[in-house]
PDB file of C-alpha atoms in Angstrom:
ATOM      1  CA  MET A   1    -118.276 110.657  80.291  1.00 51.00           C
ATOM      2  CA  PHE A   2    -116.935 107.722  78.318  1.00 49.00           C
ATOM      3  CA  ASN A   3    -114.134 109.926  77.025  1.00 56.00           C
ATOM      4  CA  THR A   4    -113.245 110.974  80.550  1.00 56.00           C
ATOM      5  CA  ALA A   5    -113.017 107.362  81.714  1.00 54.00           C
ATOM      6  CA  ARG A   6    -110.893 106.430  78.726  1.00 55.00           C
ATOM      7  CA  MET A   7    -108.505 109.285  79.372  1.00 56.00           C
ATOM      8  CA  GLY A   8    -108.161 108.268  83.041  1.00 56.00           C
ATOM      9  CA  LEU A   9    -107.348 104.687  82.032  1.00 51.00           C
ATOM     10  CA  PHE A  10    -104.700 105.876  79.567  1.00 52.00           C
ATOM     11  CA  ALA A  11    -103.118 108.107  82.204  1.00 53.00           C
ATOM     12  CA  ALA A  12    -102.978 105.202  84.643  1.00 54.00           C
ATOM     13  CA  LEU A  13    -101.291 102.973  82.064  1.00 49.00           C
ATOM     14  CA  LEU A  14     -98.768 105.700  81.209  1.00 51.00           C
ATOM     15  CA  ALA A  15     -97.917 106.189  84.862  1.00 53.00           C
ATOM     16  CA  GLY A  16     -97.374 102.465  85.302  1.00 56.00           C
ATOM     17  CA  VAL A  17     -94.904 102.348  82.416  1.00 50.00           C
ATOM     18  CA  ALA A  18     -93.036 105.581  83.193  1.00 50.00           C
ATOM     19  CA  GLY A  19     -92.644 104.840  86.889  1.00 52.00           C
ATOM     20  CA  PRO A  20     -90.063 102.018  86.534  1.00 51.00           C
ATOM     21  CA  VAL A  21     -88.213 103.956  83.828  1.00 48.00           C
ATOM     22  CA  LEU A  22     -87.841 107.031  86.030  1.00 47.00           C
ATOM     23  CA  ALA A  23     -86.894 104.867  88.973  1.00 47.00           C
ATOM     24  CA  ALA A  24     -84.186 103.231  86.878  1.00 46.00           C
ATOM     25  CA  ASP A  25     -82.708 106.646  86.146  1.00 51.00           C
ATOM     26  CA  PHE A  26     -81.948 107.147  89.864  1.00 51.00           C
ATOM     27  CA  VAL A  27     -80.026 103.834  90.406  1.00 55.00           C
ATOM     28  CA  GLU A  28     -76.323 104.625  90.017  1.00 60.00           C
ATOM     29  CA  PRO A  29     -73.866 101.888  88.943  1.00 59.00           C
ATOM     30  CA  PRO A  30     -71.093 100.811  91.389  1.00 62.00           C
ATOM     31  CA  VAL A  31     -68.103 103.171  91.439  1.00 60.00           C
ATOM     32  CA  VAL A  32     -64.641 101.644  91.275  1.00 57.00           C
ATOM     33  CA  GLU A  33     -62.133 103.853  93.085  1.00 62.00           C
ATOM     34  CA  PRO A  34     -58.594 103.846  91.726  1.00 63.00           C
ATOM     35  CA  ALA A  35     -56.258 101.807  93.876  1.00 59.00           C
ATOM     36  CA  PRO A  36     -53.690 103.811  95.863  1.00 63.00           C
ATOM     37  CA  PRO A  37     -50.044 103.553  94.803  1.00 63.00           C
ATOM     38  CA  PRO A  38     -48.590 100.253  95.942  1.00 60.00           C
ATOM     39  CA  PRO A  39     -46.595 100.709  99.140  1.00 60.00           C
ATOM     40  CA  VAL A  40     -42.925  99.779  98.922  1.00 55.00           C
ATOM     41  CA  TYR A  41     -41.280  98.011 101.803  1.00 53.00           C
ATOM     42  CA  GLU A  42     -37.542  97.559 102.322  1.00 54.00           C
ATOM     43  CA  GLN A  43     -36.351  94.160 103.357  1.00 55.00           C
ATOM     44  CA  PRO A  44     -33.867  94.776 106.219  1.00 56.00           C
ATOM     45  CA  VAL A  45     -30.261  93.711 105.681  1.00 58.00           C
ATOM     46  CA  GLU A  46     -28.898  91.300 108.281  1.00 64.00           C
ATOM     47  CA  TYR A  47     -25.345  92.426 108.961  1.00 70.00           C
ATOM     48  CA  GLY A  48     -22.570  89.989 109.774  1.00 77.00           C
ATOM     49  CA  GLY A  49     -20.100  87.519 108.384  1.00 90.00           C
ATOM     50  CA  TRP A  50     -16.434  87.060 107.606  1.00 95.00           C
ATOM     51  CA  TYR A  51     -14.215  89.596 105.873  1.00 96.00           C
ATOM     52  CA  ILE A  52     -10.607  89.898 104.760  1.00 98.00           C
ATOM     53  CA  ARG A  53      -8.475  93.017 104.654  1.00 98.00           C
ATOM     54  CA  GLY A  54      -5.240  94.380 103.215  1.00 98.00           C
ATOM     55  CA  ASP A  55      -3.452  97.525 104.408  1.00 98.00           C
ATOM     56  CA  ILE A  56      -0.440  99.719 103.747  1.00 98.00           C
ATOM     57  CA  ASP A  57       0.898 102.495 105.943  1.00 97.00           C
ATOM     58  CA  TYR A  58       3.619 104.995 106.545  1.00 98.00           C
ATOM     59  CA  HIS A  59       4.783 105.178 110.150  1.00 97.00           C
ATOM     60  CA  TRP A  60       7.063 107.164 112.413  1.00 97.00           C
ATOM     61  CA  SER A  61       8.830 105.248 115.185  1.00 97.00           C
ATOM     62  CA  GLU A  62       9.858 106.829 118.476  1.00 97.00           C
ATOM     63  CA  PHE A  63      12.901 105.405 120.281  1.00 97.00           C
ATOM     64  CA  ARG A  64      12.111 105.565 124.008  1.00 96.00           C
ATOM     65  CA  GLY A  65      15.703 105.260 125.166  1.00 95.00           C
ATOM     66  CA  GLY A  66      18.120 102.441 125.870  1.00 94.00           C
ATOM     67  CA  ASP A  67      20.818 101.303 128.289  1.00 91.00           C
ATOM     68  CA  TYR A  68      23.715  98.841 128.306  1.00 89.00           C
ATOM     69  CA  ILE A  69      26.241  97.214 130.605  1.00 88.00           C
ATOM     70  CA  THR A  70      29.822  98.463 130.681  1.00 83.00           C
ATOM     71  CA  TYR A  71      32.893  96.562 131.886  1.00 80.00           C
ATOM     72  CA  GLY A  72      36.438  97.533 132.835  1.00 65.00           C
ATOM     73  CA  PRO A  73      37.863  99.406 135.786  1.00 59.00           C
ATOM     74  CA  ASP A  74      34.454 100.930 136.579  1.00 61.00           C
ATOM     75  CA  PRO A  75      31.758  98.488 135.497  1.00 60.00           C
ATOM     76  CA  GLY A  76      28.264  99.833 135.489  1.00 77.00           C
ATOM     77  CA  THR A  77      25.430 100.862 133.233  1.00 83.00           C
ATOM     78  CA  GLY A  78      25.498 103.334 130.392  1.00 86.00           C
ATOM     79  CA  ARG A  79      22.626 104.818 128.441  1.00 90.00           C
ATOM     80  CA  PHE A  80      22.003 106.443 125.089  1.00 92.00           C
ATOM     81  CA  ASP A  81      22.283 110.197 125.168  1.00 93.00           C
ATOM     82  CA  SER A  82      20.056 110.451 122.081  1.00 94.00           C
ATOM     83  CA  GLY A  83      18.299 108.219 119.616  1.00 96.00           C
ATOM     84  CA  GLU A  84      16.055 108.772 116.621  1.00 97.00           C
ATOM     85  CA  LEU A  85      14.293 106.465 114.164  1.00 97.00           C
ATOM     86  CA  ASP A  86      13.368 107.338 110.589  1.00 97.00           C
ATOM     87  CA  GLY A  87       9.942 106.754 109.078  1.00 97.00           C
ATOM     88  CA  ALA A  88       9.201 103.613 107.062  1.00 98.00           C
ATOM     89  CA  PHE A  89       6.430 101.728 105.262  1.00 97.00           C
ATOM     90  CA  SER A  90       4.400  98.711 106.358  1.00 97.00           C
ATOM     91  CA  VAL A  91       2.165  96.187 104.627  1.00 98.00           C
ATOM     92  CA  GLY A  92      -0.424  94.078 106.367  1.00 98.00           C
ATOM     93  CA  ALA A  93      -3.291  91.637 106.012  1.00 98.00           C
ATOM     94  CA  GLY A  94      -5.984  90.235 108.230  1.00 98.00           C
ATOM     95  CA  VAL A  95      -9.176  88.249 108.615  1.00 98.00           C
ATOM     96  CA  GLY A  96     -12.151  89.356 110.666  1.00 97.00           C
ATOM     97  CA  TYR A  97     -15.794  88.852 111.533  1.00 96.00           C
ATOM     98  CA  GLN A  98     -18.571  91.470 111.460  1.00 94.00           C
ATOM     99  CA  ILE A  99     -20.682  90.614 114.507  1.00 93.00           C
ATOM    100  CA  ASN A 100     -23.435  93.138 113.807  1.00 91.00           C
ATOM    101  CA  GLN A 101     -23.853  96.650 112.449  1.00 88.00           C
ATOM    102  CA  HIS A 102     -21.720  98.197 115.193  1.00 92.00           C
ATOM    103  CA  PHE A 103     -19.199  95.573 116.345  1.00 96.00           C
ATOM    104  CA  ARG A 104     -16.459  93.602 114.585  1.00 96.00           C
ATOM    105  CA  THR A 105     -13.173  91.883 115.385  1.00 97.00           C
ATOM    106  CA  ASP A 106     -10.153  90.807 113.353  1.00 98.00           C
ATOM    107  CA  LEU A 107      -6.656  89.353 113.507  1.00 98.00           C
ATOM    108  CA  THR A 108      -3.975  91.347 111.680  1.00 98.00           C
ATOM    109  CA  ALA A 109      -0.329  90.868 110.746  1.00 98.00           C
ATOM    110  CA  ASP A 110       1.811  93.839 109.663  1.00 98.00           C
ATOM    111  CA  TRP A 111       5.392  93.733 108.417  1.00 98.00           C
ATOM    112  CA  MET A 112       7.233  96.941 109.316  1.00 98.00           C
ATOM    113  CA  SER A 113      10.056  97.637 106.897  1.00 97.00           C
ATOM    114  CA  LYS A 114      13.506  98.821 107.947  1.00 97.00           C
ATOM    115  CA  SER A 115      13.571 101.975 110.056  1.00 97.00           C
ATOM    116  CA  GLU A 116      17.022 103.549 110.334  1.00 97.00           C
ATOM    117  CA  PHE A 117      18.395 104.431 113.797  1.00 97.00           C
ATOM    118  CA  ARG A 118      20.931 107.102 114.699  1.00 97.00           C
ATOM    119  CA  GLY A 119      22.006 107.851 118.260  1.00 96.00           C
ATOM    120  CA  SER A 120      24.912 108.760 120.478  1.00 94.00           C
ATOM    121  CA  THR A 121      26.540 107.547 123.683  1.00 91.00           C
ATOM    122  CA  THR A 122      29.266 108.923 125.939  1.00 86.00           C
ATOM    123  CA  GLY A 123      32.071 106.754 127.273  1.00 76.00           C
ATOM    124  CA  ILE A 124      35.790 106.378 127.783  1.00 73.00           C
ATOM    125  CA  CYS A 125      38.002 106.007 124.726  1.00 72.00           C
ATOM    126  CA  LEU A 126      41.065 103.780 124.514  1.00 67.00           C
ATOM    127  CA  ASP A 127      43.335 106.629 125.680  1.00 68.00           C
ATOM    128  CA  GLY A 128      41.304 106.960 128.859  1.00 69.00           C
ATOM    129  CA  ASP A 129      39.657 110.238 127.938  1.00 75.00           C
ATOM    130  CA  PRO A 130      35.890 110.750 127.675  1.00 80.00           C
ATOM    131  CA  CYS A 131      34.531 110.570 124.134  1.00 82.00           C
ATOM    132  CA  THR A 132      31.249 110.463 122.278  1.00 88.00           C
ATOM    133  CA  SER A 133      30.232 107.590 120.023  1.00 89.00           C
ATOM    134  CA  THR A 134      27.942 107.958 117.034  1.00 93.00           C
ATOM    135  CA  ASP A 135      25.754 104.840 116.871  1.00 94.00           C
ATOM    136  CA  THR A 136      23.800 103.615 113.854  1.00 96.00           C
ATOM    137  CA  SER A 137      21.528 100.635 113.306  1.00 96.00           C
ATOM    138  CA  SER A 138      18.002  99.826 112.092  1.00 97.00           C
ATOM    139  CA  TYR A 139      15.096  97.638 113.096  1.00 98.00           C
ATOM    140  CA  THR A 140      12.288  95.680 111.432  1.00 98.00           C
ATOM    141  CA  ALA A 141       9.250  94.147 113.107  1.00 98.00           C
ATOM    142  CA  LEU A 142       6.335  91.780 112.544  1.00 98.00           C
ATOM    143  CA  LEU A 143       3.329  93.036 114.492  1.00 98.00           C
ATOM    144  CA  LEU A 144       0.524  90.566 115.297  1.00 98.00           C
ATOM    145  CA  LEU A 145      -2.655  91.911 116.882  1.00 98.00           C
ATOM    146  CA  ALA A 146      -6.128  90.763 117.899  1.00 98.00           C
ATOM    147  CA  ASN A 147      -8.418  93.774 117.449  1.00 98.00           C
ATOM    148  CA  ALA A 148     -11.942  94.853 118.347  1.00 98.00           C
ATOM    149  CA  TYR A 149     -13.799  97.803 116.786  1.00 98.00           C
ATOM    150  CA  VAL A 150     -16.914  99.887 117.324  1.00 98.00           C
ATOM    151  CA  ASP A 151     -18.494 101.169 114.091  1.00 96.00           C
ATOM    152  CA  ILE A 152     -20.200 104.299 115.377  1.00 95.00           C
ATOM    153  CA  GLY A 153     -22.734 104.822 112.563  1.00 90.00           C
ATOM    154  CA  THR A 154     -23.035 105.564 108.863  1.00 88.00           C
ATOM    155  CA  TRP A 155     -23.572 108.993 107.331  1.00 90.00           C
ATOM    156  CA  TYR A 156     -23.498 109.542 103.552  1.00 87.00           C
ATOM    157  CA  GLY A 157     -21.769 106.189 103.133  1.00 86.00           C
ATOM    158  CA  ILE A 158     -18.992 107.006 105.644  1.00 93.00           C
ATOM    159  CA  THR A 159     -18.661 104.910 108.806  1.00 94.00           C
ATOM    160  CA  PRO A 160     -16.294 106.241 111.501  1.00 97.00           C
ATOM    161  CA  TYR A 161     -14.892 103.752 113.999  1.00 98.00           C
ATOM    162  CA  VAL A 162     -12.605 103.365 117.017  1.00 98.00           C
ATOM    163  CA  GLY A 163     -10.756 100.262 118.098  1.00 98.00           C
ATOM    164  CA  ALA A 164      -8.040  98.654 120.195  1.00 98.00           C
ATOM    165  CA  GLY A 165      -5.728  95.685 119.810  1.00 98.00           C
ATOM    166  CA  ILE A 166      -3.396  93.489 121.843  1.00 98.00           C
ATOM    167  CA  GLY A 167      -0.727  91.011 120.793  1.00 98.00           C
ATOM    168  CA  GLY A 168       2.994  90.772 120.188  1.00 98.00           C
ATOM    169  CA  ALA A 169       5.814  91.907 117.933  1.00 98.00           C
ATOM    170  CA  TRP A 170       8.878  90.094 116.602  1.00 98.00           C
ATOM    171  CA  VAL A 171      11.569  92.798 116.623  1.00 98.00           C
ATOM    172  CA  LYS A 172      14.938  92.407 114.914  1.00 98.00           C
ATOM    173  CA  TRP A 173      17.726  94.968 115.288  1.00 98.00           C
ATOM    174  CA  ASP A 174      20.561  95.058 112.747  1.00 97.00           C
ATOM    175  CA  LYS A 175      24.167  95.404 113.842  1.00 95.00           C
ATOM    176  CA  LEU A 176      24.881  98.455 115.974  1.00 94.00           C
ATOM    177  CA  HIS A 177      27.881 100.337 114.571  1.00 93.00           C
ATOM    178  CA  ASN A 178      29.802 102.605 116.958  1.00 89.00           C
ATOM    179  CA  THR A 179      32.090 105.299 115.547  1.00 89.00           C
ATOM    180  CA  ILE A 180      34.498 107.040 117.942  1.00 84.00           C
ATOM    181  CA  GLU A 181      37.771 108.950 117.668  1.00 77.00           C
ATOM    182  CA  ASP A 182      39.813 105.771 117.973  1.00 71.00           C
ATOM    183  CA  GLY A 183      37.958 103.928 115.217  1.00 78.00           C
ATOM    184  CA  GLU A 184      34.866 101.794 114.745  1.00 85.00           C
ATOM    185  CA  PHE A 185      33.438  98.648 116.274  1.00 85.00           C
ATOM    186  CA  SER A 186      30.072  96.936 116.148  1.00 90.00           C
ATOM    187  CA  HIS A 187      27.641  94.745 118.093  1.00 91.00           C
ATOM    188  CA  ASN A 188      25.387  92.037 116.739  1.00 94.00           C
ATOM    189  CA  GLY A 189      21.756  93.091 116.895  1.00 94.00           C
ATOM    190  CA  GLY A 190      19.207  91.595 119.261  1.00 95.00           C
ATOM    191  CA  LYS A 191      15.934  89.967 118.295  1.00 96.00           C
ATOM    192  CA  GLY A 192      12.912  88.381 119.925  1.00 97.00           C
ATOM    193  CA  TRP A 193       9.212  88.543 120.714  1.00 97.00           C
ATOM    194  CA  ARG A 194       7.774  91.419 122.732  1.00 98.00           C
ATOM    195  CA  PHE A 195       4.379  92.401 124.086  1.00 98.00           C
ATOM    196  CA  ALA A 196       2.497  95.019 122.031  1.00 98.00           C
ATOM    197  CA  TYR A 197      -0.797  96.873 122.040  1.00 98.00           C
ATOM    198  CA  ALA A 198      -2.521  99.422 119.826  1.00 98.00           C
ATOM    199  CA  ALA A 199      -5.347 101.952 119.626  1.00 98.00           C
ATOM    200  CA  MET A 200      -6.867 103.143 116.357  1.00 98.00           C
ATOM    201  CA  ALA A 201      -9.474 105.430 114.837  1.00 98.00           C
ATOM    202  CA  GLY A 202     -10.619 105.920 111.268  1.00 98.00           C
ATOM    203  CA  ALA A 203     -13.467 105.649 108.815  1.00 97.00           C
ATOM    204  CA  SER A 204     -14.604 103.323 106.046  1.00 96.00           C
ATOM    205  CA  TYR A 205     -16.442 104.096 102.811  1.00 96.00           C
ATOM    206  CA  CYS A 206     -18.448 101.736 100.603  1.00 93.00           C
ATOM    207  CA  LEU A 207     -16.893 101.347  97.162  1.00 94.00           C
ATOM    208  CA  THR A 208     -19.200  98.472  96.136  1.00 91.00           C
ATOM    209  CA  ASP A 209     -21.802  96.354  97.919  1.00 88.00           C
ATOM    210  CA  ARG A 210     -18.952  94.254  99.409  1.00 91.00           C
ATOM    211  CA  VAL A 211     -15.753  96.341  99.217  1.00 95.00           C
ATOM    212  CA  LYS A 212     -14.886  99.147 101.641  1.00 95.00           C
ATOM    213  CA  LEU A 213     -12.084 101.676 101.609  1.00 97.00           C
ATOM    214  CA  ASP A 214     -10.585 101.971 105.101  1.00 98.00           C
ATOM    215  CA  VAL A 215      -8.367 104.891 106.154  1.00 98.00           C
ATOM    216  CA  GLY A 216      -7.233 105.811 109.641  1.00 98.00           C
ATOM    217  CA  TYR A 217      -4.590 106.314 112.298  1.00 98.00           C
ATOM    218  CA  ARG A 218      -3.081 103.698 114.613  1.00 98.00           C
ATOM    219  CA  PHE A 219      -0.839 104.131 117.630  1.00 98.00           C
ATOM    220  CA  SER A 220       1.181 101.030 118.519  1.00 98.00           C
ATOM    221  CA  HIS A 221       3.456 100.458 121.487  1.00 98.00           C
ATOM    222  CA  ILE A 222       6.101  97.717 121.442  1.00 98.00           C
ATOM    223  CA  GLU A 223       7.632  96.826 124.794  1.00 98.00           C
ATOM    224  CA  GLY A 224      11.375  97.062 125.349  1.00 97.00           C
ATOM    225  CA  GLY A 225      13.800  94.223 124.672  1.00 96.00           C
ATOM    226  CA  LYS A 226      17.307  93.275 123.655  1.00 95.00           C
ATOM    227  CA  MET A 227      18.902  95.731 121.242  1.00 95.00           C
ATOM    228  CA  PHE A 228      22.485  94.443 120.826  1.00 93.00           C
ATOM    229  CA  ASP A 229      24.984  91.870 122.128  1.00 91.00           C
ATOM    230  CA  PHE A 230      28.232  92.185 124.096  1.00 89.00           C
ATOM    231  CA  ASP A 231      31.376  93.387 122.315  1.00 81.00           C
ATOM    232  CA  SER A 232      34.478  95.379 123.283  1.00 75.00           C
ATOM    233  CA  ASP A 233      33.649  95.483 127.017  1.00 77.00           C
ATOM    234  CA  VAL A 234      30.164  96.880 126.329  1.00 82.00           C
ATOM    235  CA  GLY A 235      26.847  95.085 126.264  1.00 80.00           C
ATOM    236  CA  PRO A 236      24.402  93.640 126.051  1.00 92.00           C
ATOM    237  CA  GLY A 237      22.122  96.608 125.449  1.00 92.00           C
ATOM    238  CA  HIS A 238      18.363  96.941 125.712  1.00 95.00           C
ATOM    239  CA  ASP A 239      15.957  99.485 124.315  1.00 96.00           C
ATOM    240  CA  LYS A 240      13.101 100.732 126.495  1.00 96.00           C
ATOM    241  CA  GLY A 241      10.433 100.263 123.878  1.00 97.00           C
ATOM    242  CA  ILE A 242       9.232 101.736 120.600  1.00 98.00           C
ATOM    243  CA  ASN A 243       6.152 103.864 119.929  1.00 98.00           C
ATOM    244  CA  VAL A 244       4.811 103.738 116.385  1.00 98.00           C
ATOM    245  CA  ASN A 245       2.451 106.308 114.840  1.00 98.00           C
ATOM    246  CA  GLU A 246       0.853 104.996 111.652  1.00 98.00           C
ATOM    247  CA  VAL A 247      -1.209 106.571 108.884  1.00 98.00           C
ATOM    248  CA  ARG A 248      -3.016 103.642 107.270  1.00 97.00           C
ATOM    249  CA  GLY A 249      -5.090 102.885 104.203  1.00 98.00           C
ATOM    250  CA  GLY A 250      -6.553  99.656 102.883  1.00 98.00           C
ATOM    251  CA  LEU A 251      -9.482  97.647 101.568  1.00 98.00           C
ATOM    252  CA  ARG A 252     -11.920  95.284 103.278  1.00 97.00           C
ATOM    253  CA  TYR A 253     -13.913  92.624 101.418  1.00 96.00           C
ATOM    254  CA  GLN A 254     -17.078  91.368 103.130  1.00 93.00           C
ATOM    255  CA  PHE A 255     -18.141  87.768 102.481  1.00 92.00           C
ATOM    256  CA  GLY A 256     -21.280  87.962 104.612  1.00 75.00           C
ATOM    257  CA  ASN A 257     -24.091  90.515 104.532  1.00 75.00           C
ATOM    258  CA  SER A 258     -22.582  93.970 104.304  1.00 76.00           C
ATOM    259  CA  ASP A 259     -24.048  97.280 105.370  1.00 77.00           C
ATOM    260  CA  CYS A 260     -22.967  98.489 101.926  1.00 82.00           C
ATOM    261  CA  ALA A 261     -25.706  96.342 100.325  1.00 72.00           C
ATOM    262  CA  GLN A 262     -28.883  98.260  99.481  1.00 66.00           C
ATOM    263  CA  PRO A 263     -32.144  97.023 101.045  1.00 59.00           C
ATOM    264  CA  VAL A 264     -34.273  94.979  98.636  1.00 55.00           C
ATOM    265  CA  PRO A 265     -37.567  96.780  97.783  1.00 58.00           C
ATOM    266  CA  ILE A 266     -40.727  94.687  98.087  1.00 57.00           C
ATOM    267  CA  ALA A 267     -43.957  96.004  96.497  1.00 55.00           C
ATOM    268  CA  TYR A 268     -47.471  94.509  96.291  1.00 52.00           C
ATOM    269  CA  GLU A 269     -50.709  95.384  94.489  1.00 55.00           C
ATOM    270  CA  PRO A 270     -53.682  95.730  96.879  1.00 57.00           C
ATOM    271  CA  GLU A 271     -57.150  94.505  95.830  1.00 60.00           C
ATOM    272  CA  PRO A 272     -59.394  97.167  94.178  1.00 57.00           C
ATOM    273  CA  VAL A 273     -61.856  98.817  96.535  1.00 55.00           C
ATOM    274  CA  TYR A 274     -65.495  99.001  95.379  1.00 54.00           C
ATOM    275  CA  THR A 275     -68.066 101.342  96.862  1.00 56.00           C
ATOM    276  CA  LYS A 276     -71.830 101.412  96.327  1.00 54.00           C
TER     277      LYS A 276
END
């Protein structure tokens, strides 16, 4: 019986020691979950600011007709039977302001180089018989416009736009030379300011974060004005206006925030998440 009691006491002591050890085996340590990849945010670009531009173009001018005063036995008004203008180049510059992503305005000045004119008129020669005169001249112009544009949107770095402008043009005609059967005579050319307006469409492309390539088409209309002075019982003469179709190309440099600039990525490391 003593042995039985001793064995019971030993079993009780063994159970008291083993119990905490077995209990400790079931307590799991805290698990640290790996942090998710840090999210990346893009800091939005605030569009706007001043820009400058430079352009070149090749244009075709359309002579919209002309008339002149005649003197002599039957004074009245004559008109050009025909008139054509050759193509020419232009160079221009401007300064503008990008209001937001979709709207901008600028002031531009374009110098239109000499465009040759060739036309014809019908009149009475010195012998009293009807005759046809071959008329040659040329014109140059300085076109000043205030413009507004809508940048429609940007796809693959290309931004199409439409726009319109209003302003004036300084037009200078060279001497008008008349060649008839009886010989030649000439009139001094007219010059002066005229009202002008324009409509344009094109697209720009980001070359750098501040420089854009700009290509497009512009239609300009220059109101009529004095074409030549009086001479040899004819004049003065006035043209009825000039239409100009331009294919343009140029560069724009943005001083302010440009839509060509890439958004700045902002990343942060979240705190580790512990679970029990």
